[in-house]
Amino acid sequence: RISVKSSPMGPLAHTHAEQNTFNIAYKGKRLFYNSGYRPWMGAPHTQEWYKHTRGHNGILVDNYGQPYDAGAFGFLPRFINGEKINYVLGDASHAYKAYELSPKTRKDNTPDNLGIKYFRRHFLLLKPDIFLVYDEMEANKPVDWSWLIHNYHGLKMDAQNNTVETTYKDLGGRVSLFGSSPVEYTITDQFSVDPKNVIRKTDVNGEILEYKNQWHFSAKTKKKVSKMRFLAVIQVSNDL
């Protein structure tokens, strides 16, 4: 199962700053999925990770995500559903600009305009198990571009072969990532803002929820560039 998000409604209220992001599940297990927790609506972790672009399989610009603003929207101008392929085009060219609310009202530190000229993300599913993601991005000035993907259980990296893989024993996912400009890869199992269950939320069995670490991969350009392309080839299998 693959889901793609790029919404003309923007990220207001309970929605997330996740235009041009995606999730992948395989055989009922979340392979590459948005990460983080919601301790409560206004929690620092909720605002700065769970709802933030950095908690999703998306793009950061100069380490900033998309602002919480109705003007920071996306849309899906193209969609093809075929017997052997599916294709979706996401346009998040406006998602890194704020028009409706001031930074004080938005309660985040994202600039009003990160200078993005366009961000088009092409999604192509080659049935049954190969998924391509191709990014076309340009800014008004040289910036740092960061390509993100997340997993709940574990990730391992092979920088020499430009790949990152899940660590499940019964099935797997592999991402082969290529960029038009040199990038540096990092993997961590830490959040930049820790989730804290200070209100002692419980699960369906009445047990206090424990917020476990999750895994996060980032490919960041080694130098600032105004134009960037990423190509990700994602595969799922029982024996990767």
JSON list of N, CA and C in Angstrom, two decimals, residues 20 59-62 64-67 91-97 99 112-120 136-145 225-228:
[
{"chain": "A", "resi": 20, "resn": "ASN", "atom": "N", "xyz": [3.54, 16.62, -0.65]},
{"chain": "A", "resi": 20, "resn": "ASN", "atom": "CA", "xyz": [4.49, 15.83, -1.46]},
{"chain": "A", "resi": 20, "resn": "ASN", "atom": "C", "xyz": [5.23, 14.78, -0.64]},
{"chain": "A", "resi": 59, "resn": "ILE", "atom": "N", "xyz": [10.87, 16.55, 2.17]},
{"chain": "A", "resi": 59, "resn": "ILE", "atom": "CA", "xyz": [12.04, 17.36, 1.86]},
{"chain": "A", "resi": 59, "resn": "ILE", "atom": "C", "xyz": [12.13, 18.53, 2.83]},
{"chain": "A", "resi": 60, "resn": "LEU", "atom": "N", "xyz": [13.33, 18.76, 3.38]},
{"chain": "A", "resi": 60, "resn": "LEU", "atom": "CA", "xyz": [13.62, 19.96, 4.15]},
{"chain": "A", "resi": 60, "resn": "LEU", "atom": "C", "xyz": [14.46, 20.91, 3.30]},
{"chain": "A", "resi": 61, "resn": "VAL", "atom": "N", "xyz": [14.27, 22.20, 3.52]},
{"chain": "A", "resi": 61, "resn": "VAL", "atom": "CA", "xyz": [15.03, 23.24, 2.82]},
{"chain": "A", "resi": 61, "resn": "VAL", "atom": "C", "xyz": [15.75, 24.06, 3.86]},
{"chain": "A", "resi": 62, "resn": "ASP", "atom": "N", "xyz": [17.10, 24.05, 3.80]},
{"chain": "A", "resi": 62, "resn": "ASP", "atom": "CA", "xyz": [17.91, 24.71, 4.83]},
{"chain": "A", "resi": 62, "resn": "ASP", "atom": "C", "xyz": [17.51, 24.25, 6.23]},
{"chain": "A", "resi": 64, "resn": "TYR", "atom": "N", "xyz": [14.65, 23.57, 7.26]},
{"chain": "A", "resi": 64, "resn": "TYR", "atom": "CA", "xyz": [13.30, 24.00, 7.60]},
{"chain": "A", "resi": 64, "resn": "TYR", "atom": "C", "xyz": [12.29, 23.13, 6.85]},
{"chain": "A", "resi": 65, "resn": "GLY", "atom": "N", "xyz": [11.13, 22.96, 7.46]},
{"chain": "A", "resi": 65, "resn": "GLY", "atom": "CA", "xyz": [10.03, 22.29, 6.80]},
{"chain": "A", "resi": 65, "resn": "GLY", "atom": "C", "xyz": [9.01, 23.28, 6.29]},
{"chain": "A", "resi": 66, "resn": "GLN", "atom": "N", "xyz": [7.84, 22.79, 5.99]},
{"chain": "A", "resi": 66, "resn": "GLN", "atom": "CA", "xyz": [6.75, 23.62, 5.49]},
{"chain": "A", "resi": 66, "resn": "GLN", "atom": "C", "xyz": [6.06, 24.31, 6.67]},
{"chain": "A", "resi": 67, "resn": "PRO", "atom": "N", "xyz": [5.73, 25.59, 6.56]},
{"chain": "A", "resi": 67, "resn": "PRO", "atom": "CA", "xyz": [5.10, 26.31, 7.67]},
{"chain": "A", "resi": 67, "resn": "PRO", "atom": "C", "xyz": [3.65, 25.87, 7.87]},
{"chain": "A", "resi": 91, "resn": "ASP", "atom": "N", "xyz": [2.61, 18.49, -6.71]},
{"chain": "A", "resi": 91, "resn": "ASP", "atom": "CA", "xyz": [3.20, 19.82, -6.85]},
{"chain": "A", "resi": 91, "resn": "ASP", "atom": "C", "xyz": [3.11, 20.53, -5.51]},
{"chain": "A", "resi": 92, "resn": "ALA", "atom": "N", "xyz": [4.25, 20.72, -4.87]},
{"chain": "A", "resi": 92, "resn": "ALA", "atom": "CA", "xyz": [4.31, 21.42, -3.58]},
{"chain": "A", "resi": 92, "resn": "ALA", "atom": "C", "xyz": [5.13, 22.70, -3.71]},
{"chain": "A", "resi": 93, "resn": "SER", "atom": "N", "xyz": [5.04, 23.35, -4.88]},
{"chain": "A", "resi": 93, "resn": "SER", "atom": "CA", "xyz": [5.81, 24.57, -5.11]},
{"chain": "A", "resi": 93, "resn": "SER", "atom": "C", "xyz": [5.43, 25.69, -4.15]},
{"chain": "A", "resi": 94, "resn": "HIS", "atom": "N", "xyz": [4.19, 25.67, -3.65]},
{"chain": "A", "resi": 94, "resn": "HIS", "atom": "CA", "xyz": [3.72, 26.72, -2.73]},
{"chain": "A", "resi": 94, "resn": "HIS", "atom": "C", "xyz": [3.84, 26.29, -1.26]},
{"chain": "A", "resi": 95, "resn": "ALA", "atom": "N", "xyz": [4.27, 25.05, -1.01]},
{"chain": "A", "resi": 95, "resn": "ALA", "atom": "CA", "xyz": [4.19, 24.50, 0.34]},
{"chain": "A", "resi": 95, "resn": "ALA", "atom": "C", "xyz": [5.23, 25.09, 1.29]},
{"chain": "A", "resi": 96, "resn": "TYR", "atom": "N", "xyz": [6.23, 25.76, 0.77]},
{"chain": "A", "resi": 96, "resn": "TYR", "atom": "CA", "xyz": [7.28, 26.33, 1.62]},
{"chain": "A", "resi": 96, "resn": "TYR", "atom": "C", "xyz": [7.14, 27.85, 1.74]},
{"chain": "A", "resi": 97, "resn": "LYS", "atom": "N", "xyz": [5.91, 28.34, 1.51]},
{"chain": "A", "resi": 97, "resn": "LYS", "atom": "CA", "xyz": [5.62, 29.77, 1.62]},
{"chain": "A", "resi": 97, "resn": "LYS", "atom": "C", "xyz": [4.39, 29.95, 2.51]},
{"chain": "A", "resi": 99, "resn": "TYR", "atom": "N", "xyz": [1.31, 32.60, 3.65]},
{"chain": "A", "resi": 99, "resn": "TYR", "atom": "CA", "xyz": [0.58, 33.78, 3.20]},
{"chain": "A", "resi": 99, "resn": "TYR", "atom": "C", "xyz": [-0.47, 34.25, 4.20]},
{"chain": "A", "resi": 112, "resn": "ASP", "atom": "N", "xyz": [8.76, 32.97, 6.49]},
{"chain": "A", "resi": 112, "resn": "ASP", "atom": "CA", "xyz": [7.57, 33.13, 5.66]},
{"chain": "A", "resi": 112, "resn": "ASP", "atom": "C", "xyz": [7.77, 32.61, 4.24]},
{"chain": "A", "resi": 113, "resn": "ASN", "atom": "N", "xyz": [9.00, 32.69, 3.75]},
{"chain": "A", "resi": 113, "resn": "ASN", "atom": "CA", "xyz": [9.25, 32.29, 2.37]},
{"chain": "A", "resi": 113, "resn": "ASN", "atom": "C", "xyz": [10.66, 31.72, 2.28]},
{"chain": "A", "resi": 114, "resn": "LEU", "atom": "N", "xyz": [10.76, 30.44, 1.97]},
{"chain": "A", "resi": 114, "resn": "LEU", "atom": "CA", "xyz": [12.06, 29.79, 1.83]},
{"chain": "A", "resi": 114, "resn": "LEU", "atom": "C", "xyz": [12.62, 29.90, 0.41]},
{"chain": "A", "resi": 115, "resn": "GLY", "atom": "N", "xyz": [11.92, 30.64, -0.43]},
{"chain": "A", "resi": 115, "resn": "GLY", "atom": "CA", "xyz": [12.44, 30.93, -1.76]},
{"chain": "A", "resi": 115, "resn": "GLY", "atom": "C", "xyz": [12.35, 29.79, -2.76]},
{"chain": "A", "resi": 116, "resn": "ILE", "atom": "N", "xyz": [11.39, 28.89, -2.56]},
{"chain": "A", "resi": 116, "resn": "ILE", "atom": "CA", "xyz": [11.23, 27.76, -3.48]},
{"chain": "A", "resi": 116, "resn": "ILE", "atom": "C", "xyz": [10.47, 28.21, -4.73]},
{"chain": "A", "resi": 117, "resn": "LYS", "atom": "N", "xyz": [11.07, 28.01, -5.89]},
{"chain": "A", "resi": 117, "resn": "LYS", "atom": "CA", "xyz": [10.41, 28.34, -7.16]},
{"chain": "A", "resi": 117, "resn": "LYS", "atom": "C", "xyz": [9.45, 27.22, -7.57]},
{"chain": "A", "resi": 118, "resn": "TYR", "atom": "N", "xyz": [9.91, 25.98, -7.44]},
{"chain": "A", "resi": 118, "resn": "TYR", "atom": "CA", "xyz": [9.01, 24.85, -7.68]},
{"chain": "A", "resi": 118, "resn": "TYR", "atom": "C", "xyz": [9.54, 23.59, -7.02]},
{"chain": "A", "resi": 119, "resn": "PHE", "atom": "N", "xyz": [8.63, 22.70, -6.69]},
{"chain": "A", "resi": 119, "resn": "PHE", "atom": "CA", "xyz": [8.94, 21.39, -6.15]},
{"chain": "A", "resi": 119, "resn": "PHE", "atom": "C", "xyz": [7.91, 20.41, -6.70]},
{"chain": "A", "resi": 120, "resn": "ARG", "atom": "N", "xyz": [8.32, 19.68, -7.71]},
{"chain": "A", "resi": 120, "resn": "ARG", "atom": "CA", "xyz": [7.46, 18.67, -8.31]},
{"chain": "A", "resi": 120, "resn": "ARG", "atom": "C", "xyz": [8.02, 17.29, -7.99]},
{"chain": "A", "resi": 136, "resn": "GLU", "atom": "N", "xyz": [11.97, 17.14, -8.68]},
{"chain": "A", "resi": 136, "resn": "GLU", "atom": "CA", "xyz": [12.48, 18.30, -9.39]},
{"chain": "A", "resi": 136, "resn": "GLU", "atom": "C", "xyz": [12.30, 19.52, -8.49]},
{"chain": "A", "resi": 137, "resn": "MET", "atom": "N", "xyz": [13.41, 20.14, -8.12]},
{"chain": "A", "resi": 137, "resn": "MET", "atom": "CA", "xyz": [13.33, 21.24, -7.15]},
{"chain": "A", "resi": 137, "resn": "MET", "atom": "C", "xyz": [14.25, 22.38, -7.56]},
{"chain": "A", "resi": 138, "resn": "GLU", "atom": "N", "xyz": [13.76, 23.61, -7.35]},
{"chain": "A", "resi": 138, "resn": "GLU", "atom": "CA", "xyz": [14.57, 24.78, -7.63]},
{"chain": "A", "resi": 138, "resn": "GLU", "atom": "C", "xyz": [14.20, 25.89, -6.66]},
{"chain": "A", "resi": 139, "resn": "ALA", "atom": "N", "xyz": [15.22, 26.62, -6.20]},
{"chain": "A", "resi": 139, "resn": "ALA", "atom": "CA", "xyz": [15.02, 27.75, -5.29]},
{"chain": "A", "resi": 139, "resn": "ALA", "atom": "C", "xyz": [15.58, 29.02, -5.92]},
{"chain": "A", "resi": 140, "resn": "ASN", "atom": "N", "xyz": [15.22, 30.15, -5.35]},
{"chain": "A", "resi": 140, "resn": "ASN", "atom": "CA", "xyz": [15.71, 31.44, -5.86]},
{"chain": "A", "resi": 140, "resn": "ASN", "atom": "C", "xyz": [17.17, 31.68, -5.53]},
{"chain": "A", "resi": 141, "resn": "LYS", "atom": "N", "xyz": [17.72, 30.88, -4.62]},
{"chain": "A", "resi": 141, "resn": "LYS", "atom": "CA", "xyz": [19.11, 31.01, -4.21]},
{"chain": "A", "resi": 141, "resn": "LYS", "atom": "C", "xyz": [19.62, 29.62, -3.83]},
{"chain": "A", "resi": 142, "resn": "PRO", "atom": "N", "xyz": [20.94, 29.43, -3.71]},
{"chain": "A", "resi": 142, "resn": "PRO", "atom": "CA", "xyz": [21.46, 28.14, -3.26]},
{"chain": "A", "resi": 142, "resn": "PRO", "atom": "C", "xyz": [21.00, 27.82, -1.83]},
{"chain": "A", "resi": 143, "resn": "VAL", "atom": "N", "xyz": [20.52, 26.59, -1.64]},
{"chain": "A", "resi": 143, "resn": "VAL", "atom": "CA", "xyz": [20.03, 26.15, -0.33]},
{"chain": "A", "resi": 143, "resn": "VAL", "atom": "C", "xyz": [20.49, 24.71, -0.09]},
{"chain": "A", "resi": 144, "resn": "ASP", "atom": "N", "xyz": [20.36, 24.26, 1.16]},
{"chain": "A", "resi": 144, "resn": "ASP", "atom": "CA", "xyz": [20.57, 22.86, 1.49]},
{"chain": "A", "resi": 144, "resn": "ASP", "atom": "C", "xyz": [19.26, 22.10, 1.29]},
{"chain": "A", "resi": 145, "resn": "TRP", "atom": "N", "xyz": [19.34, 20.99, 0.57]},
{"chain": "A", "resi": 145, "resn": "TRP", "atom": "CA", "xyz": [18.18, 20.12, 0.37]},
{"chain": "A", "resi": 145, "resn": "TRP", "atom": "C", "xyz": [18.39, 18.82, 1.16]},
{"chain": "A", "resi": 225, "resn": "VAL", "atom": "N", "xyz": [22.87, 24.37, -3.23]},
{"chain": "A", "resi": 225, "resn": "VAL", "atom": "CA", "xyz": [22.65, 24.48, -4.67]},
{"chain": "A", "resi": 225, "resn": "VAL", "atom": "C", "xyz": [21.23, 25.01, -4.90]},
{"chain": "A", "resi": 226, "resn": "SER", "atom": "N", "xyz": [21.04, 25.73, -5.99]},
{"chain": "A", "resi": 226, "resn": "SER", "atom": "CA", "xyz": [19.72, 26.28, -6.27]},
{"chain": "A", "resi": 226, "resn": "SER", "atom": "C", "xyz": [18.81, 25.25, -6.94]},
{"chain": "A", "resi": 227, "resn": "LYS", "atom": "N", "xyz": [19.40, 24.32, -7.72]},
{"chain": "A", "resi": 227, "resn": "LYS", "atom": "CA", "xyz": [18.62, 23.29, -8.38]},
{"chain": "A", "resi": 227, "resn": "LYS", "atom": "C", "xyz": [19.06, 21.92, -7.86]},
{"chain": "A", "resi": 228, "resn": "MET", "atom": "N", "xyz": [18.07, 21.05, -7.62]},
{"chain": "A", "resi": 228, "resn": "MET", "atom": "CA", "xyz": [18.38, 19.71, -7.12]},
{"chain": "A", "resi": 228, "resn": "MET", "atom": "C", "xyz": [17.41, 18.70, -7.69]}
]
